[in-house]
Short mmCIF file of C-alpha atoms in Angstrom, two decimals:
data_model
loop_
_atom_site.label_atom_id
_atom_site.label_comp_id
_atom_site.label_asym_id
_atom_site.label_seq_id
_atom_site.Cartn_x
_atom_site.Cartn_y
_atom_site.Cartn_z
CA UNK A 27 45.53 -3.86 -14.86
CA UNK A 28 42.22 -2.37 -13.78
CA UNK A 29 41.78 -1.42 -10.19
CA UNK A 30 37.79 -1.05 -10.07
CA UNK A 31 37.18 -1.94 -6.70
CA UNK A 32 39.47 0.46 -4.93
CA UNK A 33 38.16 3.19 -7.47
CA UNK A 34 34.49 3.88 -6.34
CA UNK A 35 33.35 5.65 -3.19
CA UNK A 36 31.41 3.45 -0.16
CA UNK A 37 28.06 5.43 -1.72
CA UNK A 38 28.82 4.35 -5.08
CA UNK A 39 29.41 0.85 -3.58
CA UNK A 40 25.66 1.28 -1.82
CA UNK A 41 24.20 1.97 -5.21
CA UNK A 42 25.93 -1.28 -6.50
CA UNK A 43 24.79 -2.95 -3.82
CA UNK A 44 21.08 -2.17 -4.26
CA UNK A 45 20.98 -3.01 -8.12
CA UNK A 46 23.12 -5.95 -7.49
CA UNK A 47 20.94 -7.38 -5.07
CA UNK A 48 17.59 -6.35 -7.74
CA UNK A 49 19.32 -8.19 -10.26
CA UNK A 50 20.03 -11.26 -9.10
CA UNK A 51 16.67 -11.60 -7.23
CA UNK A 52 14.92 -10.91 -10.34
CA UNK A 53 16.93 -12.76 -12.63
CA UNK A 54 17.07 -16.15 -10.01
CA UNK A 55 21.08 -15.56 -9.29
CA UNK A 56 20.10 -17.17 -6.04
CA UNK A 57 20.79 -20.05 -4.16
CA UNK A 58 18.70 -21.20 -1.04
CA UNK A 59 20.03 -20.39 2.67
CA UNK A 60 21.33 -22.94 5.14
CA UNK A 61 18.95 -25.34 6.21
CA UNK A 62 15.99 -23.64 8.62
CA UNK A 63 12.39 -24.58 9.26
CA UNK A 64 11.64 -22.31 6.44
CA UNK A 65 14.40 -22.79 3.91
CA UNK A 66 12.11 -24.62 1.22
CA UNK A 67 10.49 -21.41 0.20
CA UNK A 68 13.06 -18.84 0.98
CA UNK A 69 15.82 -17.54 -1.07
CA UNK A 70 19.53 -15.66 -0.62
CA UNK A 71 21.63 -14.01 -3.07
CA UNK A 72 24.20 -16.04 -5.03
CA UNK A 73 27.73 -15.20 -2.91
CA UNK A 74 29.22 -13.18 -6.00
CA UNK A 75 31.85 -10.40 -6.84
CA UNK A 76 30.43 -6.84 -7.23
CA UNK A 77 33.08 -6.07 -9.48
CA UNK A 78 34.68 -8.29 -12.74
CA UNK A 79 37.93 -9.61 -12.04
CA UNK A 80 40.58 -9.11 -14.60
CA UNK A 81 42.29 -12.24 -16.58
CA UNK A 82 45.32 -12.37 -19.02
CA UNK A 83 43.51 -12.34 -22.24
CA UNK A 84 46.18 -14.88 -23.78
CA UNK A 85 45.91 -17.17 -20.15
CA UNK A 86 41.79 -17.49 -21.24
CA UNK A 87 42.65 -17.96 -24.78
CA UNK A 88 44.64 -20.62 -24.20
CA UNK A 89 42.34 -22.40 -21.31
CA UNK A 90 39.30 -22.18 -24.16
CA UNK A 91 41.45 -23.85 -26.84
CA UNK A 92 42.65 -26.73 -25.22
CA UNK A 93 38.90 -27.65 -23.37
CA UNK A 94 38.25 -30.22 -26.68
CA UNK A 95 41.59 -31.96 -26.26
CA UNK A 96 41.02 -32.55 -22.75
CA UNK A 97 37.32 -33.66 -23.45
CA UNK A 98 38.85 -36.11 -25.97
CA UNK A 99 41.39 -37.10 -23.43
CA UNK A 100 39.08 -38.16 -20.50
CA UNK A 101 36.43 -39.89 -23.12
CA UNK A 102 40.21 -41.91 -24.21
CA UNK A 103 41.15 -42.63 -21.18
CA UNK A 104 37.61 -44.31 -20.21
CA UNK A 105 38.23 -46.86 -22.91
CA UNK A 106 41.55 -47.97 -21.58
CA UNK A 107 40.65 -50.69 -19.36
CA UNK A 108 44.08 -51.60 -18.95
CA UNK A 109 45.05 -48.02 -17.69
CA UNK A 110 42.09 -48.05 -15.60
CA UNK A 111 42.55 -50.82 -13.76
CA UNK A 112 46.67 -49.80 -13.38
CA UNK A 113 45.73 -47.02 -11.24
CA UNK A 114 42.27 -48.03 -9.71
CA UNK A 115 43.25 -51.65 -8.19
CA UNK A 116 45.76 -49.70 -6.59
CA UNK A 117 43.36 -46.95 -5.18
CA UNK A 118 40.51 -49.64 -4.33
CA UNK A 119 42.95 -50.88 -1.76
CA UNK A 120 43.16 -47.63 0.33
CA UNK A 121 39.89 -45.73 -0.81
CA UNK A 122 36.57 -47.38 -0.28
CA UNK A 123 34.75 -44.97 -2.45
CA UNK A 124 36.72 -45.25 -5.01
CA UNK A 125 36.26 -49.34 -4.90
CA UNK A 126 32.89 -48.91 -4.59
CA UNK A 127 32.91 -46.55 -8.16
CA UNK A 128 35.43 -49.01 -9.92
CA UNK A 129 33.51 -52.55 -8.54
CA UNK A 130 31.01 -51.10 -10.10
CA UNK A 131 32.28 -50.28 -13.39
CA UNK A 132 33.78 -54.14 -13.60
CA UNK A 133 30.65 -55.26 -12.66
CA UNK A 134 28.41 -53.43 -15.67
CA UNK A 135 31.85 -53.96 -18.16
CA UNK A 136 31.35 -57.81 -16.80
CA UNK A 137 27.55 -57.64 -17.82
CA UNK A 138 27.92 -55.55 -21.11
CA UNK A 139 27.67 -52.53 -21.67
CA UNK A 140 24.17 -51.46 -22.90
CA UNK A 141 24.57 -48.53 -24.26
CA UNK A 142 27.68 -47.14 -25.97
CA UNK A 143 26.94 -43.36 -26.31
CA UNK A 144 28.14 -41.50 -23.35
CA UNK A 145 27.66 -38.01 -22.69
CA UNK A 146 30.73 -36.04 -20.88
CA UNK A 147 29.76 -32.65 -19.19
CA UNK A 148 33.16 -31.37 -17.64
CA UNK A 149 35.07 -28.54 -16.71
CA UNK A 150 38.58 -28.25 -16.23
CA UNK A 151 39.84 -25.97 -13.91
CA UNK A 152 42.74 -23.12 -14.17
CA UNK A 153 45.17 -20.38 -11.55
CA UNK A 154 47.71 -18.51 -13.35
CA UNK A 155 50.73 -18.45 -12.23
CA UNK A 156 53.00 -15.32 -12.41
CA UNK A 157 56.59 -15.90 -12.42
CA UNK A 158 58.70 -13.60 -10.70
CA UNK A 159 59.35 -10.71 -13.26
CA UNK A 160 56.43 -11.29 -15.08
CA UNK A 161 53.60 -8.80 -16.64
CA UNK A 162 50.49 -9.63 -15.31
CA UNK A 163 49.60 -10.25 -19.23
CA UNK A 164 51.71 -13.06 -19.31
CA UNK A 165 50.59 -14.98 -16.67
CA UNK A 166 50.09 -19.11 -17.92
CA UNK A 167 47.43 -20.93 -16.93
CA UNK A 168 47.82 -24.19 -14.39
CA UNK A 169 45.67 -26.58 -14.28
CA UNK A 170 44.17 -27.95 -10.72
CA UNK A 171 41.99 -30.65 -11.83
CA UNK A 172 39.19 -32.03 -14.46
CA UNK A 173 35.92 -32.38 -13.19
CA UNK A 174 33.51 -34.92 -14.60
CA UNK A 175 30.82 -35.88 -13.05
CA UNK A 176 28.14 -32.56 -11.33
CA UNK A 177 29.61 -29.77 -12.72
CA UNK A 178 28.03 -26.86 -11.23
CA UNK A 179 27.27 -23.10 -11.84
CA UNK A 180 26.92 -22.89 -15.51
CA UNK A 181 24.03 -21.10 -14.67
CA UNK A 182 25.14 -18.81 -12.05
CA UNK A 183 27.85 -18.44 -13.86
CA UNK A 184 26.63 -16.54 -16.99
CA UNK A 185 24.01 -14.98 -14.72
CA UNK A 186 26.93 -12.97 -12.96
CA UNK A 187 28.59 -11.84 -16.25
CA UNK A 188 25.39 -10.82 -17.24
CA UNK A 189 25.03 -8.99 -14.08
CA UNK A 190 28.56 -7.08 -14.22
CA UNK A 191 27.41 -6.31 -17.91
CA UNK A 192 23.90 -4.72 -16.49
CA UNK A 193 26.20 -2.68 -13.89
CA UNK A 194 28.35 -1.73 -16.43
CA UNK A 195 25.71 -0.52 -18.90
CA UNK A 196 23.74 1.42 -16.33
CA UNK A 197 25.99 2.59 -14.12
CA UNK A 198 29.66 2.75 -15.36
CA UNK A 199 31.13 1.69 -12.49
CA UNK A 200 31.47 5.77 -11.94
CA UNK A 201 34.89 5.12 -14.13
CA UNK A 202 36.12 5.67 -17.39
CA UNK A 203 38.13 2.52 -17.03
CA UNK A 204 35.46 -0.36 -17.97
CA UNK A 205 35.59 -1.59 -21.83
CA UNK A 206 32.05 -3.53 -21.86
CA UNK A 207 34.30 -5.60 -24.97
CA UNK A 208 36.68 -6.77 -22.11
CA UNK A 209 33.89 -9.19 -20.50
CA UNK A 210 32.95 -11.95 -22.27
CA UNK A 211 29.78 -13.94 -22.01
CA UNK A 212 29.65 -17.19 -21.23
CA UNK A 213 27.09 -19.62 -22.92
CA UNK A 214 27.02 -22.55 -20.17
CA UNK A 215 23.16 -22.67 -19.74
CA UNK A 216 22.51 -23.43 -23.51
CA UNK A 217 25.20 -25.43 -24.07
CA UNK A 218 24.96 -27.42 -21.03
CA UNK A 219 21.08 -27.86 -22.31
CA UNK A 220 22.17 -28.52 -25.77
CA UNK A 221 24.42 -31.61 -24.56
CA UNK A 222 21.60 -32.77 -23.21
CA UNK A 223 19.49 -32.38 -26.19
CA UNK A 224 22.38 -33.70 -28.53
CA UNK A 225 22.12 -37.50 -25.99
CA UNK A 226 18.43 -37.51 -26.23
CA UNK A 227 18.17 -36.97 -29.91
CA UNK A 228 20.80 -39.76 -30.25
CA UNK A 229 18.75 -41.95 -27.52
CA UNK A 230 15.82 -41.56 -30.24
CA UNK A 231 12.52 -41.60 -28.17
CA UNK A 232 10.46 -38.65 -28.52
CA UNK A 233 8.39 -39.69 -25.46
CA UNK A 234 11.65 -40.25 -22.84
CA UNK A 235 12.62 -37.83 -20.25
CA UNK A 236 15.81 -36.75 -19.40
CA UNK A 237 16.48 -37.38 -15.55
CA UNK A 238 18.67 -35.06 -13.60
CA UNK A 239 20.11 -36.73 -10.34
CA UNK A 240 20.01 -34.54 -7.30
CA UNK A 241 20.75 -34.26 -3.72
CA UNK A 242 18.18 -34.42 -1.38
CA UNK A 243 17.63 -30.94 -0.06
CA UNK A 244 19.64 -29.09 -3.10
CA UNK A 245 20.48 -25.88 -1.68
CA UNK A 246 21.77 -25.06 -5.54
CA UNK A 247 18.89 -26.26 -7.34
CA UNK A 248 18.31 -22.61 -9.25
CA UNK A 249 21.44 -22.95 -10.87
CA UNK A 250 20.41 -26.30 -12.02
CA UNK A 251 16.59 -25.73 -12.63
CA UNK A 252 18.19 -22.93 -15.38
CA UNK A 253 19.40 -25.68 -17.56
CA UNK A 254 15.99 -27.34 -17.08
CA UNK A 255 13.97 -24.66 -18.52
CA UNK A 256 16.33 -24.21 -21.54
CA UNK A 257 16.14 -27.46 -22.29
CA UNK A 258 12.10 -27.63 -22.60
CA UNK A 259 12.13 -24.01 -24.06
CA UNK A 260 14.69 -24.19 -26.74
CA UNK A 261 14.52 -28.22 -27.31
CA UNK A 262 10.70 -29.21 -26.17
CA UNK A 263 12.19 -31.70 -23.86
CA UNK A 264 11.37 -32.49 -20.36
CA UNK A 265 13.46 -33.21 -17.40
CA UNK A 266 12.69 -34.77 -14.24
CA UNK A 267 14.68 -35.13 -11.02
CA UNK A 268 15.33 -37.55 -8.87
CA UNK A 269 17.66 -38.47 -5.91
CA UNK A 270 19.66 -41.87 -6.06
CA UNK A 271 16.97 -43.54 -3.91
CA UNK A 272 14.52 -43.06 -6.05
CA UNK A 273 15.67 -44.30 -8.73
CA UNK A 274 16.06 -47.17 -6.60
CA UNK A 275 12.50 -47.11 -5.12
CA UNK A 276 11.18 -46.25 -8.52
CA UNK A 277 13.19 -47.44 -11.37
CA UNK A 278 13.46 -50.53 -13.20
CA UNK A 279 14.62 -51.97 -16.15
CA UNK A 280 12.67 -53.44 -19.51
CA UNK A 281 13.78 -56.94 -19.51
CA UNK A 282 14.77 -57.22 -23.07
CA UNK A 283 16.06 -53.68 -23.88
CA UNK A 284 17.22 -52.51 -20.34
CA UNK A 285 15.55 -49.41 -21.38
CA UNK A 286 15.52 -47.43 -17.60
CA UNK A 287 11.83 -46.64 -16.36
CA UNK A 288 11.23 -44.13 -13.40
CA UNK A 289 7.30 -45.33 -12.67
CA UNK A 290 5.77 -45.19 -16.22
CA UNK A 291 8.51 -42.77 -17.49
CA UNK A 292 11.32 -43.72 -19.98
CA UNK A 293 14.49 -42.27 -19.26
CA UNK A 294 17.00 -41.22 -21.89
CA UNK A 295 19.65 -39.61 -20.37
CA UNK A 296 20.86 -39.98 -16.80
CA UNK A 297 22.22 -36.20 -16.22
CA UNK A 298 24.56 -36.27 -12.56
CA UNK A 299 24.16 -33.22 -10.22
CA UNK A 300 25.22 -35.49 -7.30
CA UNK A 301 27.06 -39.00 -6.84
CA UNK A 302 30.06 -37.56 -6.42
CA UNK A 303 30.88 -37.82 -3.08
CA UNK A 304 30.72 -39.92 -0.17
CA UNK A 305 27.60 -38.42 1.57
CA UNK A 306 25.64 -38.58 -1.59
CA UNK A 307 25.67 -43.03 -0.83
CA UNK A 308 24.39 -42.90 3.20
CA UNK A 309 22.80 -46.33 2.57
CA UNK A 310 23.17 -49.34 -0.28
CA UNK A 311 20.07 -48.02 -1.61
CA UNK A 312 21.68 -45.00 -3.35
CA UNK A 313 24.43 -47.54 -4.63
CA UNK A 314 21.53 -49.85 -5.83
CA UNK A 315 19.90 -46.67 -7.84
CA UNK A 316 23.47 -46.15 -8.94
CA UNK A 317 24.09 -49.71 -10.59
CA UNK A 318 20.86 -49.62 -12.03
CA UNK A 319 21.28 -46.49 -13.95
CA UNK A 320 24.86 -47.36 -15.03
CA UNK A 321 22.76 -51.15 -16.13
CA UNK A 322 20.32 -49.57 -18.05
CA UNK A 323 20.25 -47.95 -21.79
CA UNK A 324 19.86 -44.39 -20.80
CA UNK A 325 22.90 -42.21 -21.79
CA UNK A 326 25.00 -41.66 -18.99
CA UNK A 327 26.21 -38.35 -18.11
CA UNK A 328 28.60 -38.98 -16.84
CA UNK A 329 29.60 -42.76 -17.03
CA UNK A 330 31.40 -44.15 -14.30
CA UNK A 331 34.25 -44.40 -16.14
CA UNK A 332 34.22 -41.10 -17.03
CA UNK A 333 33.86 -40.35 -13.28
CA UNK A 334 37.13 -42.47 -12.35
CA UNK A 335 39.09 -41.13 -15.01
CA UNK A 336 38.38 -37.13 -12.56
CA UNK A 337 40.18 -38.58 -9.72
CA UNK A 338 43.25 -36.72 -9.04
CA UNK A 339 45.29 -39.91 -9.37
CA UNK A 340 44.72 -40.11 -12.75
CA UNK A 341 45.68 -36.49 -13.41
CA UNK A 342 48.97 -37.26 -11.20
CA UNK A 343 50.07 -40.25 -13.62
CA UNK A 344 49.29 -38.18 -16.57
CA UNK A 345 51.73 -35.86 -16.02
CA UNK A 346 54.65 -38.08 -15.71
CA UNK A 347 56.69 -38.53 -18.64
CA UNK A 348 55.59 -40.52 -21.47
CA UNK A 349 51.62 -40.98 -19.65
CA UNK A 350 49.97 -38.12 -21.91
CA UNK A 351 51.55 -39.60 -24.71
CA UNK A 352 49.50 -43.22 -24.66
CA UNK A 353 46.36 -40.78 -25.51
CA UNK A 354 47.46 -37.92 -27.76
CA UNK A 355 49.11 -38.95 -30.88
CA UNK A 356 49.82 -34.79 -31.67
CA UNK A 357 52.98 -33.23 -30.20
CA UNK A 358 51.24 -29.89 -31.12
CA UNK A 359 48.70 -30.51 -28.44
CA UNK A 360 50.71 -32.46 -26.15
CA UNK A 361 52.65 -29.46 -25.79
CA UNK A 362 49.53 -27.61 -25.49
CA UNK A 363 48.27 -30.22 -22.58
CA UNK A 364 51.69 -30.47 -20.69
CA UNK A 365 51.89 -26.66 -20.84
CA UNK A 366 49.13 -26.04 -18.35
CA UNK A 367 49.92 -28.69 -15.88
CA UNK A 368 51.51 -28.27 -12.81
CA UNK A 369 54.01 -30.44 -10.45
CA UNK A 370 52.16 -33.81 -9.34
CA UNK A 371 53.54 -36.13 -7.45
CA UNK A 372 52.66 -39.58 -6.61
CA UNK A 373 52.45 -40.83 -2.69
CA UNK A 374 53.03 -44.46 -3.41
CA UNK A 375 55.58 -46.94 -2.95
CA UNK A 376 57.70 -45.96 -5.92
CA UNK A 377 60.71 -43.84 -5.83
CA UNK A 378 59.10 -40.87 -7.11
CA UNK A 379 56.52 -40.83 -4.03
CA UNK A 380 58.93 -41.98 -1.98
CA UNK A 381 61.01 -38.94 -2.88
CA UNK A 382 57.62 -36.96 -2.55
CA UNK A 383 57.15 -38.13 0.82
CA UNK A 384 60.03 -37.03 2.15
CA UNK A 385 59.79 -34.04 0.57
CA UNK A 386 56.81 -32.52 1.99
CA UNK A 387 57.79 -33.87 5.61
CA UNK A 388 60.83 -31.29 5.10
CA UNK A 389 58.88 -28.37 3.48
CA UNK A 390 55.19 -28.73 2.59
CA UNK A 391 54.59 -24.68 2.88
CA UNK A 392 54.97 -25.12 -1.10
CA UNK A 393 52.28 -27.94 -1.41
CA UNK A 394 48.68 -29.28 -1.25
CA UNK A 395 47.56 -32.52 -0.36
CA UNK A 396 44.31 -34.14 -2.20
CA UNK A 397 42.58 -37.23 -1.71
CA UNK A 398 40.48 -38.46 -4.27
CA UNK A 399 37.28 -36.22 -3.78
CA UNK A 400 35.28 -33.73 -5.58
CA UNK A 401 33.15 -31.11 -3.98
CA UNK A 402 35.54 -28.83 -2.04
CA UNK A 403 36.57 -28.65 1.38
CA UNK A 404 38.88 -32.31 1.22
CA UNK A 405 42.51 -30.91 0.72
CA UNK A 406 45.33 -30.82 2.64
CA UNK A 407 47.68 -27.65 3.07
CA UNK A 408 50.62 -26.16 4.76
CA UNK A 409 51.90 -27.92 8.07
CA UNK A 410 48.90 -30.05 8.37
CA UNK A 411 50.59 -32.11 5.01
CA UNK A 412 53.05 -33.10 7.80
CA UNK A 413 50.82 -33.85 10.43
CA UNK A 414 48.72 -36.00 8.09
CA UNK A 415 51.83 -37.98 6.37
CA UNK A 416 52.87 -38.65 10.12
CA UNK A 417 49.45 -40.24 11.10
CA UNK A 418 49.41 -42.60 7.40
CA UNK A 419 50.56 -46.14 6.81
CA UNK A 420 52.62 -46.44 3.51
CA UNK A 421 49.89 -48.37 1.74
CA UNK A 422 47.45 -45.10 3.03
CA UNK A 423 49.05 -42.62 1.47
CA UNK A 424 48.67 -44.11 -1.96
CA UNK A 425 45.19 -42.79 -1.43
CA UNK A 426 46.49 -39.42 -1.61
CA UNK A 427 48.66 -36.84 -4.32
CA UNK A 428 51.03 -33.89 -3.93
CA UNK A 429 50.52 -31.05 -5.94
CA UNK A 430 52.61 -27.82 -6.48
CA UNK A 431 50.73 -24.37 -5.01
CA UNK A 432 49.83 -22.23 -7.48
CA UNK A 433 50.32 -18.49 -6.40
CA UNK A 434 48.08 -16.48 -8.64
CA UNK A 435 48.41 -12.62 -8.39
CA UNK A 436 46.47 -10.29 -5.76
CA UNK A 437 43.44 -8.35 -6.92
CA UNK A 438 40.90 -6.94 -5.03
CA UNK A 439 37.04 -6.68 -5.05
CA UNK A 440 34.11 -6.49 -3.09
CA UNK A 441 31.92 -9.84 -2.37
CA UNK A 442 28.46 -10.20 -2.13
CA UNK A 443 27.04 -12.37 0.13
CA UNK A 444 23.59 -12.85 1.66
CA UNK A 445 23.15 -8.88 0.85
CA UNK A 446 26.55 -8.15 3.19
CA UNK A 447 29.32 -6.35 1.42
CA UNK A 448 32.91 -7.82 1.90
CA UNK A 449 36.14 -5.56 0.86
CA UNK A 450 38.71 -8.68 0.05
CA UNK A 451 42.33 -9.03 -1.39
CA UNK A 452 41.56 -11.71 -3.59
CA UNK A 453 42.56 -14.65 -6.07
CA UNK A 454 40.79 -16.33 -8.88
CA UNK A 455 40.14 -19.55 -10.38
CA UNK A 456 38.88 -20.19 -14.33
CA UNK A 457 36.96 -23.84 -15.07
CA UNK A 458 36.07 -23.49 -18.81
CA UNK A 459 32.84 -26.13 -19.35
CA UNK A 460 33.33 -28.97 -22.62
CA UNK A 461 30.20 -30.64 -24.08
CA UNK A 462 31.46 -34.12 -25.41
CA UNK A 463 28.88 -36.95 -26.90
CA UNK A 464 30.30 -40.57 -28.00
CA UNK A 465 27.87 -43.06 -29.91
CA UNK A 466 30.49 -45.33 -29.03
CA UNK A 467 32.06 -45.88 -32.81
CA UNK A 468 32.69 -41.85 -33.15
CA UNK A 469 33.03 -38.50 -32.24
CA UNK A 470 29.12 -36.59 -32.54
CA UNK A 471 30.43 -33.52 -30.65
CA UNK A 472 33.45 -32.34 -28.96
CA UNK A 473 32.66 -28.46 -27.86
CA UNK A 474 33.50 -25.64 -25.56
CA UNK A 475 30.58 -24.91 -23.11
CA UNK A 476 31.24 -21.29 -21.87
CA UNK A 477 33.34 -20.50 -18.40
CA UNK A 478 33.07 -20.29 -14.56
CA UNK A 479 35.39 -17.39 -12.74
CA UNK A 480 35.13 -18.12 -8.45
CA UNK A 481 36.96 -15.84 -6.83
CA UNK A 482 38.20 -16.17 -3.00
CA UNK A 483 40.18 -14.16 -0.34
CA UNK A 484 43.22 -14.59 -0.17
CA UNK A 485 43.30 -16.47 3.18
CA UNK A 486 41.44 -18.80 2.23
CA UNK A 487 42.93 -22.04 0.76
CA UNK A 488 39.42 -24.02 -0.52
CA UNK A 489 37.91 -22.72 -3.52
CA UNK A 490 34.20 -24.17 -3.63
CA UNK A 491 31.44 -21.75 -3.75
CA UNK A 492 28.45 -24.65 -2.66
CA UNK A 493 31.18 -25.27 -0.06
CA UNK A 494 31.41 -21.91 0.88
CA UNK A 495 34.47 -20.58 0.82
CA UNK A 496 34.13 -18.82 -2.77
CA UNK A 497 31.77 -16.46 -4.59
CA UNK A 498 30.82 -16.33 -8.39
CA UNK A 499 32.66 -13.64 -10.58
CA UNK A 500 33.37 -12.93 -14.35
CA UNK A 501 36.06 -12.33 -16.55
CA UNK A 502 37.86 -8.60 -17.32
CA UNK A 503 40.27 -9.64 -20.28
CA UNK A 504 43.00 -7.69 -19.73
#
């Protein structure tokens, strides 16, 4: 396994540094700095790795080849009312946000749908795990959890490996030890931007817009504003943005084809960069702009089904005997699913999270502890599992899931952040992007969409990089 970062002298890290730091300014692998007076117009360096990270070859194989099943799987799942409402009533009676997502999706259901296509932009996300004994070659990928709805950093994403290719190339990484064949690119920009262009074509109005829904205040907004430009330079399409309340101050519905209008502008697809989490609703205006979208017939990306189906619950009961199979017909790739999950474990009333429950209150050094949030920051670890479980009613920890630790291996590398070198033992996680378009009778496209690598230290349990705790990195195939 390559040892890069403990191979170069602190001068040869300097001259990293500097091109490092001329790189990403000049190729926008930025993101803007915490908010100040003056934050609007300046910019900081993407937090990224100086140095590639390696991955088992066979461990990113394997993540890339099973992306389409699970893409499959969560478009599956969304059609299951009856599965949906198994888990969600349940859920809606302990987690207000989640009620709030699923009323919702009874309500439009209730209404009728208006338009069948959906649009799923997702990522699944991956630690190996190394058993005792193991070569670091054979490490297995383990899956943490599907994201569906704001997937972020397909831009920054292939931006870094392009950036570890460019130090590569121009400096060597003063070693011998660096195969440039060893880091693959990833092609998340243009095929984030080519979903995209796949739902408008399908919507069929030359003159719509695609909207991107944003955050107020979008610290990240280079990484998205990336797949904006592709889209209009490599598809002639437009995209606007808009926060939630906008589209509530500004949108509206035609009256006979619920075609969604922003002003004067028809919308095609409705593209989520934020929605995702409980700060993105401060008032019932931003839930108004929600319904209205979800109303209308601009392609949804993603539908609010396809956002339920991402809470961890769902990934929980899918593990359990028997669950997987109600969706995949294949043993070949329910083999290939079940392979890269880890323990779940419910929380609820049954004997299995009853048996869960106790569990952890004896030894919870060997778990985490998620609620049913996306965005990084929300889980639960270590003693503080027992603390939390203590402080619970029964019917609250249904709200909740157990999960197995994964203990990837130890690596180390330098991180870049806000032009400050870090020396850090560190750990890695993989989220390999899918590209998945419905017209509601059939499959138009079911695709990989290029990978993600965030690295961490080690002492550090979170791994979100808009949250902080992580930086960007690519892969070194080993």
């Amino acid at each position: 396994m390559s040892d890069l970062a403990t191979s170069v002298t602190d001068d040869q890290l300097l001259i990293l540094k500097d091109a490092a730091l001329d790189y990403a300014l000049s190729h926008g692998l930025v993101v803007r700095p915490p908010a100040t007076a003056a934050s609007h117009t300046g910019v900081v360096n993407a937090p990224v790795s100086l140095f590639p990270t390696p991955f088992p070859a066979k461990a990113f194989q394997d993540a890339v080849k099973i992306q389409p099943l699970f893409n499959q799987l969560v478009h599956d799942i969304s059609e299951d009312d009856a599965f949906l409402k198994e888990i969600m009533e349940s859920l809606s009676t302990v987690d207000d946000f989640v009620k709030r997502l699923y009323d919702l999706y009874l309500l439009v259901k209730k209404e009728g749908i208006a338009q069948p296509a959906s649009l799923g932009v997702h990522r699944s996300d991956y630690i190996i795990h190394l058993s005792p004994g193991q070569d670091f070659s054979e490490a297995a990928i383990k899956q943490v959890e599907m994201n569906t709805i704001s997937v972020s950093f397909g831009s920054l994403s292939s931006l870094t490996g392009d950036l570890h290719r460019y130090l590569q190339a121009t400096t060597g990484y003063f070693t011998d030890k660096l195969d440039v064949s060893a880091l693959p690119s990833s092609e998340s920009i243009e095929s984030i931007a080519s979903g995209l262009a796949s739902a408008h074509q399908h919507y069929g109005s030359k003159t719509a817009k695609v909207m991107m829904v944003v955050q107020p205040g979008e610290r990240n907004a280079f990484d998205q504003r990336y797949i904006e430009y592709n889209l209009l330079k490599n598809h002639g399409i437009v995209l606007i943005r808009k926060t939630l309340a906008e589209v509530a101050d500004h949108g509206r519905l035609d009256p006979q084809t619920k075609a969604l209008y922003i002003g004067d502008q028809e919308i095609s697809v409705a593209y989520y960069r934020s929605a995702y989490a409980t700060t993105d609703y401060p008032t019932e205006k931003e839930w108004e702009g929600r319904l209205l979208a979800e109303r209308s017939l601009a392609i949804k990306c993603p539908t609010v089904a396809y956002q339920l189906v991402g809470t961890k619950k769902v990934q929980q009961v899918l593990a359990a005997p028997g669950q997987l199979e109600r969706f995949v017909q294949d043993p070949v790739s329910v083999a290939a699913l079940r392979a890269s999950f880890t323990g779940l474990y419910p929380l609820d009333h049954t004997s299995e999270g009853l048996a869960a429950y106790e569990a952890a209150l004896k030894n919870s050094d060997e778990l985490v502890m998620k609620p049913q949030r996306e965005g990084g920051g929300n889980n639960i670890y270590g003693k503080d599992i027992q603390t939390t479980l203590k402080t619970l009613t029964p019917e609250q920890r249904n709200a909740y899931i157990l999960m197995d630790i994964i203990r990837p291996p130890v690596t180390k590398n330098v991180l870049l952040r806000q032009g400050e070198l870090q020396k850090a033992d560190v750990v890695s996680e993989l989220g390999v992007y899918g590209i998945y378009l419905h017209d509601g009778k059939r499959v138009v496209r079911n695709d990989n969409g290029g990978h993600l690598l965030r690295t961490k230290g080690v002492e550090s349990n979170e791994g979100g990089v808009a949250a902080g705790f992580a930086v960007i990195d690519s892969v070194l195939l080993v």
